[in-house]
mmCIF file of C-alpha atoms in Angstrom:
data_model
loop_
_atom_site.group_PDB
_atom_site.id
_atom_site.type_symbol
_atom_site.label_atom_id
_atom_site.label_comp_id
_atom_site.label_asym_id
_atom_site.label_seq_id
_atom_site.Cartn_x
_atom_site.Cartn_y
_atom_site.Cartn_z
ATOM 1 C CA UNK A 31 31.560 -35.380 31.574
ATOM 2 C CA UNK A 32 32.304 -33.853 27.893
ATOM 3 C CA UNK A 33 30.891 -37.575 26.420
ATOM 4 C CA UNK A 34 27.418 -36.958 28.804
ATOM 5 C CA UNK A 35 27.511 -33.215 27.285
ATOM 6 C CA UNK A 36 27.983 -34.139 23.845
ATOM 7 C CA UNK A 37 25.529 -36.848 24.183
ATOM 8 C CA UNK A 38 22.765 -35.655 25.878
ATOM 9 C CA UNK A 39 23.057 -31.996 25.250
ATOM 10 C CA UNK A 40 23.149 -28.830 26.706
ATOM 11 C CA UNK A 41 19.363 -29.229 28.767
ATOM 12 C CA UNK A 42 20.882 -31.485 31.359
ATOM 13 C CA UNK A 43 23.508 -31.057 33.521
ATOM 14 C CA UNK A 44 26.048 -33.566 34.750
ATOM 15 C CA UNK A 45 25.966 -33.418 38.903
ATOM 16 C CA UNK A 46 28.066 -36.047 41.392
ATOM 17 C CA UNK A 47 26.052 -37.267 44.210
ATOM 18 C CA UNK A 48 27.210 -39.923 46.807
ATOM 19 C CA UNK A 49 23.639 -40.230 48.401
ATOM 20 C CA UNK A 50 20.106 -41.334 47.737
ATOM 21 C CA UNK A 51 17.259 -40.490 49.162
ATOM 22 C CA UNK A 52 17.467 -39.914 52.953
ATOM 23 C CA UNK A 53 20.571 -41.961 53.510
ATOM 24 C CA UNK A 54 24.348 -42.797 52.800
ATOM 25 C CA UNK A 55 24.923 -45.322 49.654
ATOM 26 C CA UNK A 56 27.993 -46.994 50.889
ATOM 27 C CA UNK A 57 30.545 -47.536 48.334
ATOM 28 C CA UNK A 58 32.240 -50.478 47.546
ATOM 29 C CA UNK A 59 36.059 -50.484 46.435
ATOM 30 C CA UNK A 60 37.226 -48.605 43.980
ATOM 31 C CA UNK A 61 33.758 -47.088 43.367
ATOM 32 C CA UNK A 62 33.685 -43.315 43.504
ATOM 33 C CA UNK A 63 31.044 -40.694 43.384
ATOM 34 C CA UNK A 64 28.193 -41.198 41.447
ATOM 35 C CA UNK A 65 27.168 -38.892 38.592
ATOM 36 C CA UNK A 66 23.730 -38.352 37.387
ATOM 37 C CA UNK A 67 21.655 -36.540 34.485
ATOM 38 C CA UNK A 68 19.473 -33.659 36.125
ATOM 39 C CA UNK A 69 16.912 -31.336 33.646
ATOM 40 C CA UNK A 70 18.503 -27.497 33.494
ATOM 41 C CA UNK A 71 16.087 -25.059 35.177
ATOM 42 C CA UNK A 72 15.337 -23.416 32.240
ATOM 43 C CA UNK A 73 14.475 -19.427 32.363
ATOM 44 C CA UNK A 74 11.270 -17.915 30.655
ATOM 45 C CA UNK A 75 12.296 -15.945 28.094
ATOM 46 C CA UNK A 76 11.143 -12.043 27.465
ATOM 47 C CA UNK A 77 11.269 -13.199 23.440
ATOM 48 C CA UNK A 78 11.140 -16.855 22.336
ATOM 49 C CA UNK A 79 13.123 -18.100 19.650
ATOM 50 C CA UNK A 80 9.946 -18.505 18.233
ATOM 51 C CA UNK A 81 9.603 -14.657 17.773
ATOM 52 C CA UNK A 82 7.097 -15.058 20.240
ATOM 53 C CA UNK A 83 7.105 -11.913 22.960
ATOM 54 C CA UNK A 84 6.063 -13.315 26.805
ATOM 55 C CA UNK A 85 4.483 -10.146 27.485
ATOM 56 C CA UNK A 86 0.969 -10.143 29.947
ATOM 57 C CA UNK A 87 -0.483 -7.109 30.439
ATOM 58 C CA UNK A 88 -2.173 -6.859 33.999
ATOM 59 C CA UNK A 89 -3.977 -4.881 36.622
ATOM 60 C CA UNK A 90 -5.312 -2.797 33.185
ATOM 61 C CA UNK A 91 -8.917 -1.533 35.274
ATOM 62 C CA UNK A 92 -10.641 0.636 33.505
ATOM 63 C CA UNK A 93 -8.231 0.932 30.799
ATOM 64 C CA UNK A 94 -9.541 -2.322 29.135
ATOM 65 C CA UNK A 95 -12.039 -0.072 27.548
ATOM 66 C CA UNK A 96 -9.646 1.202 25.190
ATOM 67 C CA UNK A 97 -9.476 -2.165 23.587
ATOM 68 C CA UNK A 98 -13.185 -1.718 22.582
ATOM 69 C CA UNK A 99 -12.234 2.078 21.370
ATOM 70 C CA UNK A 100 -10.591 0.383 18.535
ATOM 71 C CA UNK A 101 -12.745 -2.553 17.697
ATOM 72 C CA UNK A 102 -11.796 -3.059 14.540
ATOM 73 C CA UNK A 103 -7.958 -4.040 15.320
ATOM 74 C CA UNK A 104 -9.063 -5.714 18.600
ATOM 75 C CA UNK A 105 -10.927 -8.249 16.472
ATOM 76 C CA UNK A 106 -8.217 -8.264 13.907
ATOM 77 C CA UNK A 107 -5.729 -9.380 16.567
ATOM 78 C CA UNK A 108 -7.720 -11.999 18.152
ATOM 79 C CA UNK A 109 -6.737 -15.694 17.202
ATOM 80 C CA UNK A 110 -8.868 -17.349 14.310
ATOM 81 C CA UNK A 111 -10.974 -19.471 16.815
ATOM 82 C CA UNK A 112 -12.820 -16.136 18.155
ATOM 83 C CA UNK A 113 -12.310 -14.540 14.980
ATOM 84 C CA UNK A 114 -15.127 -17.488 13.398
ATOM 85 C CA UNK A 115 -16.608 -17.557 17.113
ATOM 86 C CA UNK A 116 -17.919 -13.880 16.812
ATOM 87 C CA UNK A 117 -18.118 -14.084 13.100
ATOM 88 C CA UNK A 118 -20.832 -17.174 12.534
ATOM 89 C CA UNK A 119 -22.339 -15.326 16.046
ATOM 90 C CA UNK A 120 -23.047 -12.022 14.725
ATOM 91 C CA UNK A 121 -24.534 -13.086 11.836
ATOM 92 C CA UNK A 122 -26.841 -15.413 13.122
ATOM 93 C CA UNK A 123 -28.035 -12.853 16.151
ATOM 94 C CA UNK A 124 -28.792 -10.295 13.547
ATOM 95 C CA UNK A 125 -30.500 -13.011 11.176
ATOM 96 C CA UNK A 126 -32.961 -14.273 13.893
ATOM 97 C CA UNK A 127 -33.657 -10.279 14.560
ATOM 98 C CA UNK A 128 -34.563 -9.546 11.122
ATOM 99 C CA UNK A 129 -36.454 -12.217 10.687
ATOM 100 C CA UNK A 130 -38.117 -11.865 13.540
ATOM 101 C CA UNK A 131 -39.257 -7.950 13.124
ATOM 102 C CA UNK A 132 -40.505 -9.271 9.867
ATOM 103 C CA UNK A 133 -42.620 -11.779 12.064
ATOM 104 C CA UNK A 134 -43.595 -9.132 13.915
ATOM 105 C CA UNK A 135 -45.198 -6.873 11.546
ATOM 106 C CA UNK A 136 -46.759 -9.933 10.130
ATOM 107 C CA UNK A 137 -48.580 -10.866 13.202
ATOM 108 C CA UNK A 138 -49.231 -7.367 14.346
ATOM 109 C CA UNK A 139 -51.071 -6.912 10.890
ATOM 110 C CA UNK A 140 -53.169 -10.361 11.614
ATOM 111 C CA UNK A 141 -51.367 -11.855 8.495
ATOM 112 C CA UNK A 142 -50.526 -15.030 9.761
ATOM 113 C CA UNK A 143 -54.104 -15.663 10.405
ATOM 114 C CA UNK A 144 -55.282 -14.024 6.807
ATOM 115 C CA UNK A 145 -52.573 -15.188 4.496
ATOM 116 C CA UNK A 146 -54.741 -17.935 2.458
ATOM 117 C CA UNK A 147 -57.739 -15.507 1.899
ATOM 118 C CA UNK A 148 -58.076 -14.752 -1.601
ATOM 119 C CA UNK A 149 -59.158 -11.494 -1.639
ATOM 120 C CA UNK A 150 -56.272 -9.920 1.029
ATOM 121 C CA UNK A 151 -53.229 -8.545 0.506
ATOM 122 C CA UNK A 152 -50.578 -9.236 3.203
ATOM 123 C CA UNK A 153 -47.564 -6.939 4.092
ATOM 124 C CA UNK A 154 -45.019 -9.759 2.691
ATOM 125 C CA UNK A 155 -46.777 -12.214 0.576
ATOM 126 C CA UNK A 156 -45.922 -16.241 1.020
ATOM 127 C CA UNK A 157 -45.426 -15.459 4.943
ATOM 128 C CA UNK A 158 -47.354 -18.275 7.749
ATOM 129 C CA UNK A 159 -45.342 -18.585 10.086
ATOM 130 C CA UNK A 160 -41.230 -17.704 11.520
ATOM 131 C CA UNK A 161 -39.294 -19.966 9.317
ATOM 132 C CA UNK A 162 -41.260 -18.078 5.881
ATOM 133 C CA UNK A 163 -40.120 -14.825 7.652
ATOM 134 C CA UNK A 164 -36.915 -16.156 8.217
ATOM 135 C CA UNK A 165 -36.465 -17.408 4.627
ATOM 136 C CA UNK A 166 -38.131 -13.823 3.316
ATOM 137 C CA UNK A 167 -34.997 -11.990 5.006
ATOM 138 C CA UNK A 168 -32.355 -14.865 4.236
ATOM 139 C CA UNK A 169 -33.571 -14.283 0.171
ATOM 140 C CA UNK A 170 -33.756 -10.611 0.502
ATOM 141 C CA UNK A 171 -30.575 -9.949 2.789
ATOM 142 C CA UNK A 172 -28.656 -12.644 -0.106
ATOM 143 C CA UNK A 173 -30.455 -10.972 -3.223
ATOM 144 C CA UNK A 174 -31.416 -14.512 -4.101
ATOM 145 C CA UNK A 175 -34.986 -13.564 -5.106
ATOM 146 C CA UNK A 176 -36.847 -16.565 -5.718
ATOM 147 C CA UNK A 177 -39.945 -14.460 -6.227
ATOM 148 C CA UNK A 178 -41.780 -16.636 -4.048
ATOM 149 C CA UNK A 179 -42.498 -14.162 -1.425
ATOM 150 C CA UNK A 180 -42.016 -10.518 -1.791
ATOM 151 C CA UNK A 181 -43.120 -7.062 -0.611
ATOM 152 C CA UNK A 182 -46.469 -5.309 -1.115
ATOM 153 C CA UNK A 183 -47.264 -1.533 -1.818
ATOM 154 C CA UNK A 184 -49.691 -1.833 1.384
ATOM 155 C CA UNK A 185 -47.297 -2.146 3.909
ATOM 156 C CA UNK A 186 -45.621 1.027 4.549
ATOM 157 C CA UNK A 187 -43.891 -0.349 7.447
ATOM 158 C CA UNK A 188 -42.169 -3.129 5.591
ATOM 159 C CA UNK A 189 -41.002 -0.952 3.155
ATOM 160 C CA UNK A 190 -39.188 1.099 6.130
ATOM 161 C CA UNK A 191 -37.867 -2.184 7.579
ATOM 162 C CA UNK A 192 -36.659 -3.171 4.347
ATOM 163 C CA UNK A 193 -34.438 0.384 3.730
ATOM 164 C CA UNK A 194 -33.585 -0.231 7.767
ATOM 165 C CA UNK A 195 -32.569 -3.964 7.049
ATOM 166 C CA UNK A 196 -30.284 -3.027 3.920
ATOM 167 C CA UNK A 197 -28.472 -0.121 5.445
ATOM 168 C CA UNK A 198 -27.966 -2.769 8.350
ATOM 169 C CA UNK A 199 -26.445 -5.538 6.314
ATOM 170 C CA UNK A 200 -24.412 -3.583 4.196
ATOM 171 C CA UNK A 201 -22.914 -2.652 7.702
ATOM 172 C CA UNK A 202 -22.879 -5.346 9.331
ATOM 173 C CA UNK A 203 -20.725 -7.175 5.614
ATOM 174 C CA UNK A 204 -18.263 -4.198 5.478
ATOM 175 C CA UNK A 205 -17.077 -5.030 9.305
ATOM 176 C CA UNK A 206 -16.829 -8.508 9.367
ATOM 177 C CA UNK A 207 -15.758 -9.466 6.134
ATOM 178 C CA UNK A 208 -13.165 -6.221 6.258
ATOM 179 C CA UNK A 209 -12.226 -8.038 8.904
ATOM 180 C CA UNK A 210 -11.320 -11.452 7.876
ATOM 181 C CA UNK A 211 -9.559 -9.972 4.484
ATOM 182 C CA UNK A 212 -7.121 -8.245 6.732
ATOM 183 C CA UNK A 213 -6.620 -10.950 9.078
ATOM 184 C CA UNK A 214 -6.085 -13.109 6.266
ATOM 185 C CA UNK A 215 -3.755 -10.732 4.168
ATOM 186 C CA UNK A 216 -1.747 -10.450 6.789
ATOM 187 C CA UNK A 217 1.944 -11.228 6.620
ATOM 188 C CA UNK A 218 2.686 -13.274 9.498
ATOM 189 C CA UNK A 219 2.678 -16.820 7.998
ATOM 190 C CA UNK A 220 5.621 -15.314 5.665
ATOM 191 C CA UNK A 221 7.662 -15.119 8.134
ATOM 192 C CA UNK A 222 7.491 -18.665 8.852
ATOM 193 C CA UNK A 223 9.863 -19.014 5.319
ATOM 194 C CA UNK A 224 12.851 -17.018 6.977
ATOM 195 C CA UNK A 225 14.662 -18.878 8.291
ATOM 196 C CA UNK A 226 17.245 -18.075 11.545
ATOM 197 C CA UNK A 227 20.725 -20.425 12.355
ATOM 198 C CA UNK A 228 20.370 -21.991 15.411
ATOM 199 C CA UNK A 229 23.187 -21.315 16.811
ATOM 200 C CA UNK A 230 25.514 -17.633 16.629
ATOM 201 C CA UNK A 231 28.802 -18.216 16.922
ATOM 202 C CA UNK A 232 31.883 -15.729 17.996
ATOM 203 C CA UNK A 233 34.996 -16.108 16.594
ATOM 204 C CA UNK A 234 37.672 -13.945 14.800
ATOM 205 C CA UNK A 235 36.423 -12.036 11.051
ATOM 206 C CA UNK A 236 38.802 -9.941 9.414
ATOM 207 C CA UNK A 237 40.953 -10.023 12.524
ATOM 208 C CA UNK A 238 38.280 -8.803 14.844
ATOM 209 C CA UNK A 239 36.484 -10.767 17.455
ATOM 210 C CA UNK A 240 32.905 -11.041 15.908
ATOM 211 C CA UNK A 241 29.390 -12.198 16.643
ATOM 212 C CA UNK A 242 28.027 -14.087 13.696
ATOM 213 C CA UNK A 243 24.437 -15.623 12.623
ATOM 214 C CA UNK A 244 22.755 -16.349 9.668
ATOM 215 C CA UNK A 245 19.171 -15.488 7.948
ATOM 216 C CA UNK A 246 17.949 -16.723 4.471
ATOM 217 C CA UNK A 247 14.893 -16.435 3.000
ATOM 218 C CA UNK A 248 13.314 -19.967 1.795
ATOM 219 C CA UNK A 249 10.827 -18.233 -0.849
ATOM 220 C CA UNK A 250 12.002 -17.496 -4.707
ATOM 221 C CA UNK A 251 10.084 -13.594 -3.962
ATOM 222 C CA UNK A 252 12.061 -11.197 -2.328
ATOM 223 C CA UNK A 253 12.014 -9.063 0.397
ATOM 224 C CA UNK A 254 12.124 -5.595 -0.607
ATOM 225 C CA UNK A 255 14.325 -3.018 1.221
ATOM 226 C CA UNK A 256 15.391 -5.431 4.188
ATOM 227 C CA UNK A 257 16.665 -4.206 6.982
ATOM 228 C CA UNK A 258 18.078 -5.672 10.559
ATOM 229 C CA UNK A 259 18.600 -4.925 13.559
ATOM 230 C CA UNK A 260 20.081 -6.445 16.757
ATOM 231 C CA UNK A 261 18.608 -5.452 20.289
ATOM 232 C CA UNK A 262 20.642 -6.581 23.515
ATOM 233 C CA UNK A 263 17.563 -6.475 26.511
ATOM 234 C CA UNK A 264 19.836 -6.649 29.468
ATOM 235 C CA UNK A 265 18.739 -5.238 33.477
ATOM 236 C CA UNK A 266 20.833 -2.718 34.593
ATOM 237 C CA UNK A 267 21.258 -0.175 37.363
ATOM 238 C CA UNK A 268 21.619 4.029 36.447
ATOM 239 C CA UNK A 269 24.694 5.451 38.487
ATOM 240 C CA UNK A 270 21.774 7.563 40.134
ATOM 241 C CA UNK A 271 20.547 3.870 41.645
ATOM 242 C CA UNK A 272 17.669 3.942 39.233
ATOM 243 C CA UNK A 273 17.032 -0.225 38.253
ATOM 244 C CA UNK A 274 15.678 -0.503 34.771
ATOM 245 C CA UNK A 275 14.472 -4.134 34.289
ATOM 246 C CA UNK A 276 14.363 -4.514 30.817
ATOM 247 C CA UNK A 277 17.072 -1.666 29.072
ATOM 248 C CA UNK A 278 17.677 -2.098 25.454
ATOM 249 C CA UNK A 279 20.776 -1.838 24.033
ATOM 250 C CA UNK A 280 21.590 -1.422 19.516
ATOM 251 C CA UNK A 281 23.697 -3.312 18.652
ATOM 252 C CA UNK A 282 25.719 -2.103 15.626
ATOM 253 C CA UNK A 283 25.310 -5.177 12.510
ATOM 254 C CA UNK A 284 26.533 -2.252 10.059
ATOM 255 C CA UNK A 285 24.486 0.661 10.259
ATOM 256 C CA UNK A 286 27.808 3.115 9.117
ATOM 257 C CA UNK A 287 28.656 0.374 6.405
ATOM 258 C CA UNK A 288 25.224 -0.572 5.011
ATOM 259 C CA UNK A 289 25.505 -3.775 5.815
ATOM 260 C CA UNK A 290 22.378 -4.088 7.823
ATOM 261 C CA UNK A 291 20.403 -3.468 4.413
ATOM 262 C CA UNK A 292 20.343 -6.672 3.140
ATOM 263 C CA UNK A 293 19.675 -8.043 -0.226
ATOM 264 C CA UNK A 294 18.128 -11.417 0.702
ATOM 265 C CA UNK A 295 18.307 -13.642 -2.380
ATOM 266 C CA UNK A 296 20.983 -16.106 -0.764
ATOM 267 C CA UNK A 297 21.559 -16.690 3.483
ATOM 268 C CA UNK A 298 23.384 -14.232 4.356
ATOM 269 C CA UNK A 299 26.375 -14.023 7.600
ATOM 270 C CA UNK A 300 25.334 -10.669 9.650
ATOM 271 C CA UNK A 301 27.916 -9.930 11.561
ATOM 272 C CA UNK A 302 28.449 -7.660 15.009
ATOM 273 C CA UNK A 303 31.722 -6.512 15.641
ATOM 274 C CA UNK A 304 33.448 -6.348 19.023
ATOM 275 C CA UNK A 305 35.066 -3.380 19.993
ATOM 276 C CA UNK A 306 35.050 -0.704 22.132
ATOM 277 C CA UNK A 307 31.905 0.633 21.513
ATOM 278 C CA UNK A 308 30.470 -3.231 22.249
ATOM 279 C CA UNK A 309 28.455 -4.095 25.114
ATOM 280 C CA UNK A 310 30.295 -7.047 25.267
ATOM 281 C CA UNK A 311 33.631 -5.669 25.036
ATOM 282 C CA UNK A 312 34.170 -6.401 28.827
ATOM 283 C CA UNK A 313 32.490 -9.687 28.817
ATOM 284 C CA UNK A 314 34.368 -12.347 29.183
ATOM 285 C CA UNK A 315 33.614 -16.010 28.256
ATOM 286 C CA UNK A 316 32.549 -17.073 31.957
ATOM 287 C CA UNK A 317 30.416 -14.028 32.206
ATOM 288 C CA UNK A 318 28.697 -14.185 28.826
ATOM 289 C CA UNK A 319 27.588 -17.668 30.209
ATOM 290 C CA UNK A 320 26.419 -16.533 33.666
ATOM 291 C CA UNK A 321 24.907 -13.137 32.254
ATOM 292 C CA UNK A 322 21.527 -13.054 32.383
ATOM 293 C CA UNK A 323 20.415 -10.947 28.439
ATOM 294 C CA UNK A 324 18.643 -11.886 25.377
ATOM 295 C CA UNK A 325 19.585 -10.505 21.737
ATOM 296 C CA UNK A 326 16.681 -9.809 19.576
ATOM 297 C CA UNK A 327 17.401 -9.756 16.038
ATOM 298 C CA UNK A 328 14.928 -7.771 13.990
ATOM 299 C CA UNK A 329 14.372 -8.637 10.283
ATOM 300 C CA UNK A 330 11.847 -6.094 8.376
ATOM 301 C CA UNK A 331 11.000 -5.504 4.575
ATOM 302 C CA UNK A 332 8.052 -5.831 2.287
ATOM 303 C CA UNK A 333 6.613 -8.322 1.320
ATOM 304 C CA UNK A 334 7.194 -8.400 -2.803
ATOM 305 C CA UNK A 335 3.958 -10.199 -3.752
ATOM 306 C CA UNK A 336 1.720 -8.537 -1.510
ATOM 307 C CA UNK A 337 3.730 -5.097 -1.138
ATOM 308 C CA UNK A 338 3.099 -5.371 2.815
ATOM 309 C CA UNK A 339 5.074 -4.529 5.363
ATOM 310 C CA UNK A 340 6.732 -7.436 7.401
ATOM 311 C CA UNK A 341 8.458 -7.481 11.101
ATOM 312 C CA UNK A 342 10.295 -10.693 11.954
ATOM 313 C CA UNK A 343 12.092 -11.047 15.221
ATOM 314 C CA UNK A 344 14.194 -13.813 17.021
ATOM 315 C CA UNK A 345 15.722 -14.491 20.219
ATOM 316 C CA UNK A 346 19.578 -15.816 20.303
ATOM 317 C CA UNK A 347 21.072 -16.192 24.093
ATOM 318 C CA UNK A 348 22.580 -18.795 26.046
ATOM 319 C CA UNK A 349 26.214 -18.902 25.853
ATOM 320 C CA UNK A 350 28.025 -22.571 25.491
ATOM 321 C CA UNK A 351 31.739 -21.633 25.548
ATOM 322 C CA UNK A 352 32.098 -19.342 22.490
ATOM 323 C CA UNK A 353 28.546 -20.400 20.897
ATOM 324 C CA UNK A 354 25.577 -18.742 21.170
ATOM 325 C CA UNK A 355 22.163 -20.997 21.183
#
């Protein structure tokens, strides 16, 4: 059974069966019980190892509407796909509108129908039909000014639309391009270069039963003023009967000591002691494997060459004798 383990891993478990399908195998001599490979059942997770939080919000009603309070970070936090979606969309809703009030005025001024007399002056010069409006905005709104078509002093109304249609832009450029600076500033692909061991181990330090892991940053630029932190999320019940589904326990990785600020030019060891003061101090082996918890280690410093603030966490659980994986 150790051979299958070692071979095929800790997903599968080894299981004996003497049957298959709806009957008895008979066995011939000297033939024992059969064993087979089965797939683990594998639990979902309340963090990945990914960093990855399984968290749905539901049954929200009418408090969805506070997502649209705060547009701004609502379309920061959406993924790229809708980020582009809603960006090459708003755009080119607010291009066809401009262009057409331009066609508007045009027409309503009869000079589609009186643009090639010599002798009148139109509102926009150089505009027949929708696509000149449309390329009249698209040179204005771009300040390419080809000087082909441009604004008259006769048109009062155009010279309105045009203040309306530059206060609009500038607008409408602030937002969206604000927005895809930030989304694209943003620190979250750094974290991708910090690297987490796969496995924590426990084992004696110093003479003192310790849980151990490992961090390192793959990146020649530092991480200012890093700091981390271990969170045990473990269900428990109050003495008053109260159940608490997801309770969050520190775990202490040096916070007396120092220890937990790091100085991450080289992987570093962070160790959790133990003792008394432990949650796992009256754990033993067997029931650090059949305890159901997750430890969530927390990595957080800034970012040296963009002076940001990054927030890096991991998932370690799943006890295999005295290794965490």
């Amino acid at each position: 059974m150790s051979a299958l383990r070692r071979k095929f891993g800790d997903d599968y478990q080894v299981v004996t069966t003497s049957s298959s399908g709806s009957g008895l195998q008979p066995q011939g001599p000297g033939q024992g019980p059969q064993q087979q490979l089965v797939p683990k059942k594998k639990r979902q997770r309340f963090v990945d190892k990914n960093g990855r939080c399984n968290v749905q919000h539901g049954n929200l009603g009418s408090e969805t509407s506070r997502y649209l309070s705060d547009l701004f970070t609502t379309l920061v936090d959406l993924k790229w796909r809708w980020n582009l979606f809603i960006f090459i969309l708003t755009y080119t809703v607010a291009w066809l509108f401009m262009a057409s009030m331009w066609w508007v005025i045009a027409y309503t001024r009869g000079d589609l129908n009186k643009a090639h007399v010599g002798n009148y002056t139109p509102c926009v010069a150089n505009v027949y039909n929708f696509p000149s409006a449309f390329l009249f905005f698209i040179e204005t709104e771009a300040t390419i000014g080809y000087g082909y078509r441009y604004i008259t002093d006769k048109c009062p109304e155009g010279i309105i639309l045009f203040l309306f249609q530059s206060i609009l832009g500038s607008i409408v450029d602030a937002f969206l391009i604000g927005c895809m600076f930030i989304k694209m500033s943003q620190p979250k692909k750094r974290a991708e270069t910090l690297m987490f061991s796969e496995h924590a181990v426990i084992s004696m330090r110093d003479g003192k039963l310790t849980l151990m892991f490992r961090v390192g940053n793959l990146r020649n630029s530092h991480m200012v003023s890093a700091q981390i932190r271990c969170k045990l999320l473990k269900s428990r019940q109050t003495p008053e009967g109260e159940f608490l589904p997801l309770d969050q326990l520190e775990l202490d990785v040096g916070f007396s000591t120092g220890a937990d600020q790091l100085f991450l030019v080289s992987p570093l060891t962070i160790c959790h002691v133990i003792d008394a003061k432990s949650p796992f101090y009256d754990l033993s082996q067997r029931s650090m494997q059949s305890e159901q918890f997750e430890i969530v280690v927390i990595l957080e410093g800034i970012v040296e060459t963009t002076e940001e603030l990054l927030q890096v966490q991991r998932c370690i659980k799943d006890f295999t004798h005295s290794t965490l994986v």
